[in-house]
């Protein structure tokens, strides 16, 4: 009588364990991207955290833990878009000549604020600011304030301040620069988008920056 061979042991199921860092980052980015898309599609006030959580496949509690709520999530959307163009310390620690740093930053900044998604986001903020005060406050904190603070730290550097006119009110320089960068063209992009050749955009920006340099730099 032959004895049947015993069946091979079934390997124990592996524990799922903790997600890898790359998986966590992918989930984080997906949540931010999903939130941005839904806010643009439905409006900040009309899209709920439950809807965002369902579409992003996360728990609502996760949004509160990570961002504190919808306003914090909206700020994360803005900061993620901003980081695609420059990081917080990219400008303030740049040791290249001033005009080279500012000209490069200005072009990146103009491209950022005139990108289709950015224009749609700004139109949404303008439309809902009165009914959602937290929206305009979040927009300012994650957008204009971040940029102005970054520029202020750059212009306050000893080596950069030494190149600026002595009679300048330093706190006004970042706002003056941003106004020169935006110019009337930004209003046209925001309210009446018209196609413009890249060469025209760059030339007009260079002309506005020339005004900025003439106004703030010491005479050679």
Coordinates of N, CA and C in Angstrom, one line a residue:
X1 N 0.8 -1.2 0.0 CA 0.0 0.0 0.0 C 0.9 1.2 0.0
X2 N 0.6 2.1 -0.9 CA 1.5 3.3 -1.0 C 0.9 4.4 -0.2
X3 N 1.7 5.2 0.3 CA 1.3 6.4 1.1 C 1.3 7.6 0.2
X4 N 0.2 8.4 0.2 CA 0.2 9.6 -0.6 C 1.1 10.6 -0.1
X5 N 1.8 11.3 -1.0 CA 2.7 12.4 -0.5 C 1.8 13.5 0.1
X6 N 2.3 14.0 1.2 CA 1.6 15.1 1.9 C 1.6 16.4 1.0
X7 N 0.5 17.1 1.1 CA 0.4 18.4 0.3 C 1.4 19.4 0.8
X8 N 2.0 20.1 -0.1 CA 3.0 21.2 0.4 C 2.3 22.2 1.3
X9 N 3.0 22.6 2.3 CA 2.4 23.6 3.2 C 2.0 24.9 2.5
X10 N 0.9 25.5 2.9 CA 0.4 26.7 2.3 C 1.2 27.9 2.9
X11 N 1.8 28.7 2.2 CA 2.6 29.8 2.8 C 1.6 30.7 3.5
X12 N 2.1 31.2 4.7 CA 1.3 32.1 5.4 C 1.1 33.4 4.7
X13 N -0.1 34.0 4.8 CA -0.4 35.3 4.1 C 0.5 36.4 4.7
X14 N 1.1 37.1 3.8 CA 1.9 38.2 4.2 C 1.1 39.4 4.8
X15 N 1.6 40.0 5.8 CA 0.9 41.1 6.4 C 1.0 42.3 5.4
X16 N -0.1 43.0 5.3 CA 0.0 44.2 4.4 C 1.0 45.2 4.8
X17 N 1.2 45.4 6.1 CA 2.2 46.3 6.6 C 1.9 47.7 6.3
X18 N 2.8 48.6 6.6 CA 2.6 50.0 6.3 C 2.9 50.3 4.9
X19 N 2.2 51.3 4.3 CA 2.4 51.7 2.9 C 3.8 52.3 2.8
X20 N 4.4 52.1 1.7 CA 5.7 52.7 1.4 C 5.6 54.2 1.3
X21 N 6.8 54.8 1.5 CA 6.8 56.3 1.4 C 6.3 56.8 0.0
X22 N 6.6 56.0 -1.0 CA 6.2 56.4 -2.4 C 4.7 56.3 -2.5
X23 N 4.1 55.3 -1.9 CA 2.7 55.1 -1.9 C 2.0 56.2 -1.2
X24 N 2.5 56.6 0.0 CA 1.9 57.7 0.8 C 2.0 59.0 0.0
X25 N 3.1 59.3 -0.7 CA 3.3 60.5 -1.4 C 2.3 60.5 -2.6
X26 N 2.1 59.3 -3.3 CA 1.2 59.2 -4.4 C -0.3 59.5 -3.9
X27 N -0.6 59.0 -2.8 CA -2.0 59.2 -2.2 C -2.2 60.7 -1.9
X28 N -1.1 61.3 -1.3 CA -1.2 62.7 -0.9 C -1.4 63.6 -2.2
X29 N -0.6 63.3 -3.2 CA -0.6 64.1 -4.4 C -2.0 63.9 -5.1
X30 N -2.5 62.6 -5.1 CA -3.8 62.4 -5.7 C -4.9 63.1 -5.0
X31 N -4.8 63.2 -3.6 CA -5.8 63.9 -2.9 C -5.8 65.4 -3.2
X32 N -4.6 66.0 -3.3 CA -4.5 67.4 -3.7 C -5.0 67.7 -5.1
X33 N -4.6 66.8 -6.0 CA -5.0 67.0 -7.4 C -6.6 66.8 -7.5
X34 N -7.1 65.8 -6.8 CA -8.6 65.6 -6.9 C -9.3 66.8 -6.3
X35 N -8.8 67.3 -5.2 CA -9.4 68.5 -4.5 C -9.4 69.7 -5.5
X36 N -8.3 69.9 -6.1 CA -8.2 71.1 -7.0 C -9.2 71.0 -8.2
X37 N -9.3 69.8 -8.7 CA -10.1 69.5 -9.9 C -11.6 69.7 -9.5
X38 N -12.0 69.2 -8.3 CA -13.4 69.3 -7.9 C -13.8 70.7 -7.5
X39 N -12.8 71.4 -6.9 CA -13.1 72.8 -6.5 C -13.3 73.7 -7.7
X40 N -12.5 73.5 -8.8 CA -12.6 74.2 -10.0 C -13.9 73.8 -10.7
X41 N -14.3 72.6 -10.7 CA -15.5 72.1 -11.4 C -16.8 72.6 -10.7
X42 N -16.8 72.5 -9.4 CA -18.1 72.8 -8.7 C -18.1 74.1 -7.9
X43 N -16.9 74.6 -7.7 CA -16.8 75.8 -6.8 C -16.4 75.4 -5.4
X44 N -15.7 76.3 -4.7 CA -15.2 76.0 -3.4 C -16.3 75.7 -2.4
X45 N -17.4 76.6 -2.5 CA -18.4 76.4 -1.5 C -19.4 75.3 -1.8
X46 N -19.4 74.8 -3.0 CA -20.4 73.7 -3.3 C -19.8 72.3 -3.2
X47 N -18.5 72.2 -3.2 CA -17.9 70.8 -3.1 C -17.7 70.5 -1.7
X48 N -18.1 69.4 -1.2 CA -18.0 69.0 0.2 C -16.7 68.1 0.4
X49 N -16.3 68.1 1.6 CA -15.1 67.2 1.9 C -15.5 65.8 1.7
X50 N -16.7 65.4 1.9 CA -17.2 64.0 1.7 C -17.0 63.6 0.2
X51 N -17.3 64.6 -0.7 CA -17.2 64.3 -2.1 C -15.7 64.2 -2.5
X52 N -14.9 65.1 -1.9 CA -13.5 65.0 -2.2 C -12.9 63.7 -1.7
X53 N -13.2 63.4 -0.5 CA -12.7 62.1 0.1 C -13.1 60.9 -0.7
X54 N -14.4 60.9 -1.1 CA -14.8 59.7 -1.9 C -14.1 59.6 -3.2
X55 N -13.9 60.7 -3.9 CA -13.3 60.7 -5.2 C -11.8 60.4 -5.1
X56 N -11.2 60.8 -4.0 CA -9.7 60.6 -3.8 C -9.5 59.2 -3.0
X57 N -10.6 58.5 -2.6 CA -10.4 57.2 -2.0 C -9.7 57.4 -0.6
X58 N -10.1 58.4 0.1 CA -9.5 58.6 1.5 C -10.7 58.8 2.4
X59 N -10.4 58.8 3.7 CA -11.4 59.1 4.7 C -11.4 60.6 5.0
X60 N -12.6 61.1 5.3 CA -12.8 62.5 5.6 C -11.8 62.9 6.8
X61 N -11.7 62.0 7.7 CA -10.9 62.2 8.9 C -9.4 62.5 8.4
X62 N -9.0 61.8 7.4 CA -7.6 62.0 6.9 C -7.4 63.4 6.5
X63 N -8.4 64.0 5.8 CA -8.3 65.4 5.4 C -8.2 66.3 6.6
X64 N -9.0 66.1 7.6 CA -8.9 66.9 8.8 C -7.6 66.7 9.5
X65 N -7.1 65.5 9.6 CA -5.8 65.3 10.3 C -4.6 65.9 9.5
X66 N -4.6 65.8 8.2 CA -3.5 66.4 7.4 C -3.6 67.9 7.1
X67 N -4.8 68.4 6.9 CA -5.0 69.7 6.5 C -5.8 70.6 7.4
X68 N -6.5 70.0 8.4 CA -7.3 70.8 9.3 C -8.7 71.1 8.7
X69 N -9.0 70.8 7.5 CA -10.3 71.1 6.9 C -10.2 71.5 5.5
X70 N -11.3 72.1 4.9 CA -11.3 72.5 3.5 C -10.3 73.6 3.2
X71 N -10.3 74.6 4.1 CA -9.4 75.8 3.9 C -7.9 75.3 3.8
X72 N -7.5 74.5 4.7 CA -6.2 74.0 4.7 C -5.9 73.1 3.5
X73 N -6.9 72.4 3.0 CA -6.7 71.6 1.8 C -6.6 72.5 0.6
X74 N -7.3 73.6 0.6 CA -7.2 74.5 -0.5 C -5.9 75.2 -0.6
X75 N -5.3 75.5 0.6 CA -4.0 76.1 0.6 C -3.0 75.1 0.1
X76 N -3.1 73.8 0.4 CA -2.2 72.8 -0.1 C -2.3 72.7 -1.6
X77 N -3.5 72.9 -2.2 CA -3.6 72.9 -3.6 C -2.8 74.0 -4.2
X78 N -3.0 75.2 -3.6 CA -2.2 76.4 -4.2 C -0.7 76.2 -4.0
X79 N -0.3 75.7 -2.9 CA 1.2 75.5 -2.6 C 1.7 74.5 -3.6
X80 N 1.0 73.4 -3.9 CA 1.5 72.4 -4.8 C 1.6 73.0 -6.2
X81 N 0.7 73.8 -6.6 CA 0.8 74.5 -7.9 C 2.0 75.4 -7.9
X82 N 2.2 76.1 -6.8 CA 3.3 77.1 -6.7 C 4.7 76.4 -6.8
X83 N 4.8 75.2 -6.2 CA 6.0 74.5 -6.1 C 6.4 74.0 -7.5
X84 N 5.5 73.9 -8.5 CA 5.9 73.5 -9.8 C 6.7 74.5 -10.5
X85 N 6.7 75.8 -10.0 CA 7.4 76.9 -10.7 C 8.6 77.3 -9.9
X86 N 8.5 77.3 -8.6 CA 9.7 77.6 -7.8 C 9.5 77.2 -6.4
X87 N 10.5 76.9 -5.6 CA 10.4 76.5 -4.2 C 10.7 77.8 -3.4
X88 N 10.4 77.6 -2.1 CA 10.4 78.7 -1.2 C 11.8 79.4 -1.1
X89 N 12.8 78.6 -1.1 CA 14.2 79.1 -0.9 C 14.9 79.3 -2.2
X90 N 14.3 79.0 -3.3 CA 15.0 79.0 -4.6 C 15.5 80.4 -5.0
X91 N 14.7 81.4 -4.7 CA 15.0 82.8 -5.0 C 15.9 83.4 -3.9
X92 N 15.5 83.3 -2.7 CA 16.1 84.0 -1.6 C 17.6 83.5 -1.3
X93 N 17.9 82.3 -1.8 CA 19.3 81.8 -1.6 C 20.1 81.8 -2.9
X94 N 19.5 82.4 -4.0 CA 20.2 82.4 -5.2 C 21.3 83.5 -5.2
X95 N 22.5 83.1 -5.5 CA 23.6 84.0 -5.5 C 24.0 84.6 -6.8
X96 N 23.3 84.3 -7.8 CA 23.6 84.9 -9.2 C 23.3 86.4 -9.2
X97 N 23.7 87.1 -10.2 CA 23.4 88.6 -10.3 C 22.0 88.9 -10.1
X98 N 21.7 90.0 -9.5 CA 20.3 90.4 -9.1 C 19.4 90.3 -10.3
X99 N 19.8 91.0 -11.4 CA 18.9 91.0 -12.6 C 18.6 89.7 -13.2
X100 N 19.6 88.8 -13.1 CA 19.4 87.4 -13.6 C 18.4 86.7 -12.8
X101 N 18.5 86.8 -11.4 CA 17.6 86.2 -10.5 C 16.1 86.7 -10.7
X102 N 16.0 88.0 -10.7 CA 14.7 88.6 -10.7 C 14.0 88.4 -12.1
X103 N 14.8 88.5 -13.1 CA 14.2 88.2 -14.5 C 13.7 86.8 -14.6
X104 N 14.5 85.9 -14.1 CA 14.0 84.5 -14.2 C 12.8 84.2 -13.3
X105 N 12.9 84.7 -12.1 CA 11.7 84.6 -11.2 C 10.5 85.2 -11.8
X106 N 10.6 86.4 -12.4 CA 9.4 87.1 -12.9 C 8.8 86.3 -14.1
X107 N 9.6 85.7 -14.9 CA 9.0 85.0 -16.0 C 8.3 83.7 -15.5
X108 N 8.9 83.0 -14.5 CA 8.2 81.9 -13.9 C 6.9 82.3 -13.2
X109 N 7.0 83.4 -12.5 CA 5.8 83.9 -11.8 C 4.7 84.2 -12.7
X110 N 5.0 84.9 -13.8 CA 4.0 85.3 -14.8 C 3.4 84.1 -15.4
X111 N 4.2 83.1 -15.7 CA 3.7 81.8 -16.3 C 2.8 81.1 -15.3
X112 N 3.1 81.2 -14.0 CA 2.3 80.5 -13.0 C 0.9 81.2 -12.9
X113 N 0.9 82.5 -12.8 CA -0.4 83.1 -12.6 C -1.3 83.2 -13.8
X114 N -0.7 83.0 -15.0 CA -1.5 83.0 -16.2 C -1.7 81.6 -16.8
X115 N -1.3 80.6 -16.1 CA -1.6 79.2 -16.5 C -3.2 79.0 -16.4
X116 N -3.8 78.3 -17.3 CA -5.2 78.1 -17.4 C -5.8 77.7 -16.0
X117 N -5.2 76.8 -15.3 CA -5.8 76.3 -14.0 C -5.7 77.4 -13.0
X118 N -4.6 78.2 -13.0 CA -4.4 79.3 -12.1 C -5.4 80.4 -12.3
X119 N -5.7 80.7 -13.6 CA -6.7 81.7 -13.9 C -8.1 81.3 -13.5
X120 N -8.4 80.0 -13.7 CA -9.7 79.5 -13.2 C -9.8 79.6 -11.7
X121 N -8.7 79.2 -11.0 CA -8.8 79.3 -9.6 C -9.0 80.7 -9.1
X122 N -8.3 81.7 -9.7 CA -8.4 83.0 -9.3 C -9.8 83.6 -9.6
X123 N -10.4 83.2 -10.7 CA -11.8 83.6 -11.0 C -12.7 83.1 -9.9
X124 N -12.5 81.8 -9.5 CA -13.3 81.2 -8.5 C -13.2 82.0 -7.1
X125 N -12.0 82.3 -6.8 CA -11.8 83.1 -5.5 C -12.5 84.4 -5.6
X126 N -12.4 85.1 -6.7 CA -13.0 86.4 -6.9 C -14.6 86.3 -6.8
X127 N -15.1 85.2 -7.4 CA -16.5 85.0 -7.4 C -17.1 84.6 -6.0
X128 N -16.3 83.9 -5.2 CA -16.8 83.4 -4.0 C -16.3 84.1 -2.7
X129 N -15.4 85.1 -2.9 CA -14.7 85.7 -1.8 C -15.7 86.3 -0.8
X130 N -16.8 86.9 -1.3 CA -17.7 87.6 -0.4 C -18.5 86.6 0.5
X131 N -18.9 85.4 -0.1 CA -19.7 84.4 0.6 C -18.8 83.5 1.4
X132 N -17.5 83.4 1.1 CA -16.6 82.5 1.8 C -15.3 83.2 2.2
X133 N -15.4 84.0 3.3 CA -14.2 84.7 3.7 C -12.9 83.9 3.9
X134 N -13.2 82.6 4.3 CA -12.0 81.7 4.6 C -11.3 81.4 3.2
X135 N -12.0 81.5 2.1 CA -11.4 81.2 0.8 C -10.4 82.3 0.5
X136 N -10.8 83.5 0.6 CA -9.9 84.6 0.2 C -8.7 84.7 1.2
X137 N -9.0 84.4 2.5 CA -7.9 84.4 3.4 C -6.9 83.3 3.1
X138 N -7.4 82.1 2.8 CA -6.5 81.0 2.4 C -5.7 81.2 1.2
X139 N -6.4 81.9 0.2 CA -5.7 82.2 -1.0 C -4.6 83.2 -0.8
X140 N -4.8 84.2 0.0 CA -3.8 85.2 0.3 C -2.6 84.5 1.1
X141 N -2.9 83.7 2.1 CA -1.8 83.0 2.8 C -1.0 82.1 2.0
X142 N -1.6 81.3 1.1 CA -0.8 80.4 0.4 C -0.3 80.9 -1.0
X143 N -0.8 82.1 -1.4 CA -0.4 82.7 -2.6 C 0.4 83.9 -2.5
X144 N -0.2 85.1 -2.5 CA 0.5 86.4 -2.5 C 1.4 86.5 -1.3
X145 N 1.0 86.1 -0.1 CA 1.8 86.3 1.1 C 3.1 85.5 1.0
X146 N 3.0 84.2 0.5 CA 4.2 83.4 0.4 C 5.2 84.0 -0.6
X147 N 4.7 84.6 -1.7 CA 5.6 85.2 -2.7 C 6.2 86.4 -2.1
X148 N 5.4 87.3 -1.5 CA 5.9 88.5 -1.0 C 7.0 88.3 0.1
X149 N 6.7 87.3 1.0 CA 7.7 87.0 2.1 C 9.0 86.5 1.5
X150 N 8.9 85.7 0.5 CA 10.1 85.1 -0.2 C 10.9 86.3 -0.8
X151 N 10.2 87.2 -1.5 CA 11.0 88.3 -2.1 C 11.5 89.2 -1.1
X152 N 10.8 89.4 0.0 CA 11.3 90.3 1.1 C 12.6 89.8 1.7
X153 N 12.6 88.5 1.9 CA 13.9 87.9 2.4 C 15.0 88.0 1.4
X154 N 14.7 88.0 0.1 CA 15.8 88.1 -0.9 C 16.3 89.6 -0.9
X155 N 15.4 90.6 -0.9 CA 15.8 91.9 -1.0 C 16.4 92.4 0.3
X156 N 16.2 91.8 1.4 CA 16.7 92.2 2.7 C 18.1 91.6 2.9
X157 N 18.6 90.7 2.0 CA 19.9 90.2 2.1 C 20.9 91.4 2.0
X158 N 22.0 91.3 2.8 CA 22.9 92.5 2.8 C 23.5 92.8 1.5
X159 N 23.8 91.7 0.7 CA 24.5 91.9 -0.6 C 23.5 92.5 -1.6
X160 N 22.2 92.2 -1.4 CA 21.2 92.7 -2.4 C 20.7 94.1 -1.9
X161 N 20.5 94.3 -0.6 CA 20.2 95.6 -0.1 C 21.2 96.7 -0.5
X162 N 22.4 96.3 -0.6 CA 23.5 97.2 -0.9 C 23.4 97.7 -2.4
X163 N 22.6 97.0 -3.2 CA 22.4 97.4 -4.6 C 21.2 98.3 -4.8
X164 N 20.4 98.4 -3.8 CA 19.1 99.2 -3.9 C 19.3 100.6 -3.4
X165 N 18.5 101.5 -3.9 CA 18.6 102.9 -3.5 C 18.4 103.0 -2.0
X166 N 19.1 103.9 -1.3 CA 19.1 104.0 0.1 C 17.7 104.6 0.6
X167 N 17.0 105.4 -0.2 CA 15.8 106.0 0.2 C 14.6 105.1 0.0
X168 N 14.8 103.9 -0.4 CA 13.6 103.0 -0.6 C 13.0 102.5 0.7
X169 N 11.7 102.4 0.7 CA 11.1 101.6 1.8 C 11.1 100.2 1.4
X170 N 11.9 99.4 2.0 CA 12.2 98.0 1.6 C 11.0 97.2 1.5
X171 N 10.0 97.4 2.4 CA 8.8 96.6 2.5 C 7.9 96.7 1.3
X172 N 8.1 97.8 0.5 CA 7.3 98.1 -0.7 C 7.9 97.5 -1.9
X173 N 9.1 97.1 -1.9 CA 9.8 96.6 -3.1 C 9.2 95.3 -3.6
X174 N 8.9 94.3 -2.8 CA 8.3 93.1 -3.4 C 6.9 93.4 -4.1
X175 N 6.1 94.2 -3.5 CA 4.8 94.5 -4.1 C 5.0 95.2 -5.4
X176 N 5.9 96.2 -5.4 CA 6.2 96.9 -6.6 C 6.6 96.0 -7.7
X177 N 7.5 95.0 -7.4 CA 8.0 94.1 -8.4 C 6.8 93.3 -8.9
X178 N 6.0 92.7 -8.1 CA 4.9 91.9 -8.5 C 3.9 92.7 -9.4
X179 N 3.7 93.9 -9.0 CA 2.8 94.8 -9.9 C 3.4 95.0 -11.2
X180 N 4.7 95.2 -11.3 CA 5.4 95.3 -12.6 C 5.3 94.1 -13.4
X181 N 5.4 92.9 -12.7 CA 5.4 91.6 -13.4 C 4.0 91.4 -14.0
X182 N 3.0 91.7 -13.2 CA 1.6 91.4 -13.7 C 1.2 92.4 -14.7
X183 N 1.4 93.7 -14.5 CA 1.0 94.7 -15.4 C -0.4 94.7 -15.8
X184 N -0.8 95.3 -16.9 CA -2.2 95.3 -17.4 C -2.4 94.0 -18.1
X185 N -1.4 93.3 -18.5 CA -1.6 92.0 -19.2 C -2.3 91.0 -18.3
X186 N -2.0 91.0 -17.0 CA -2.6 90.0 -16.2 C -4.1 90.2 -16.2
X187 N -4.6 91.4 -16.1 CA -6.0 91.7 -16.1 C -6.6 91.2 -17.4
X188 N -5.9 91.3 -18.5 CA -6.4 90.9 -19.8 C -6.5 89.4 -19.8
X189 N -5.5 88.7 -19.2 CA -5.5 87.2 -19.2 C -6.7 86.8 -18.3
X190 N -6.9 87.5 -17.2 CA -7.8 87.0 -16.2 C -9.3 87.2 -16.6
X191 N -9.6 88.4 -17.2 CA -11.0 88.7 -17.6 C -11.3 88.5 -19.0
X192 N -10.3 88.8 -19.9 CA -10.5 88.6 -21.3 C -9.3 87.9 -21.9
X193 N -9.2 86.6 -21.8 CA -8.1 85.9 -22.3 C -7.9 86.0 -23.8
X194 N -6.8 86.5 -24.2 CA -6.5 86.6 -25.7 C -5.2 85.9 -26.0
X195 N -5.1 85.2 -27.0 CA -3.8 84.5 -27.4 C -2.8 85.5 -27.6
X196 N -1.6 85.3 -27.1 CA -0.5 86.2 -27.3 C 0.8 85.4 -27.7
X197 N 1.5 85.8 -28.6 CA 2.8 85.2 -29.0 C 3.7 85.2 -27.8
X198 N 4.5 84.2 -27.6 CA 5.4 84.1 -26.4 C 6.4 85.3 -26.5
X199 N 6.8 85.6 -27.7 CA 7.8 86.7 -27.9 C 7.2 88.0 -27.4
X200 N 5.9 88.3 -27.6 CA 5.3 89.5 -27.2 C 5.2 89.5 -25.6
X201 N 4.9 88.4 -25.0 CA 4.8 88.3 -23.6 C 6.1 88.6 -22.9
X202 N 7.2 88.0 -23.5 CA 8.5 88.2 -22.9 C 9.0 89.6 -23.1
X203 N 8.8 90.2 -24.3 CA 9.2 91.5 -24.5 C 8.5 92.5 -23.6
X204 N 7.2 92.4 -23.5 CA 6.5 93.3 -22.6 C 6.9 93.2 -21.1
X205 N 7.2 91.9 -20.7 CA 7.7 91.7 -19.3 C 9.1 92.4 -19.1
X206 N 9.9 92.2 -20.1 CA 11.3 92.9 -20.0 C 11.2 94.4 -19.9
X207 N 10.2 95.0 -20.6 CA 10.0 96.4 -20.6 C 9.6 96.8 -19.2
X208 N 8.7 96.1 -18.6 CA 8.2 96.4 -17.2 C 9.3 96.2 -16.2
X209 N 10.1 95.2 -16.4 CA 11.2 94.9 -15.4 C 12.3 96.0 -15.6
X210 N 12.4 96.6 -16.8 CA 13.4 97.7 -16.9 C 12.9 98.9 -16.1
X211 N 11.6 99.1 -16.1 CA 11.1 100.2 -15.2 C 11.4 99.9 -13.7
X212 N 11.2 98.6 -13.3 CA 11.5 98.2 -11.9 C 13.0 98.5 -11.6
X213 N 13.9 98.0 -12.5 CA 15.3 98.2 -12.2 C 15.7 99.7 -12.1
X214 N 15.2 100.5 -13.0 CA 15.5 101.9 -13.0 C 15.0 102.6 -11.7
X215 N 13.9 102.1 -11.2 CA 13.3 102.7 -10.0 C 14.0 102.3 -8.7
X216 N 14.5 101.1 -8.6 CA 15.0 100.6 -7.3 C 16.5 100.5 -7.2
X217 N 17.2 100.3 -8.3 CA 18.6 100.1 -8.2 C 19.4 101.4 -8.1
X218 N 20.5 101.4 -7.4 CA 21.4 102.6 -7.3 C 21.9 102.9 -8.7
X219 N 22.2 104.1 -8.9 CA 22.8 104.5 -10.2 C 24.3 104.0 -10.2
X220 N 24.7 103.5 -11.4 CA 26.0 102.9 -11.5 C 27.1 104.0 -11.3

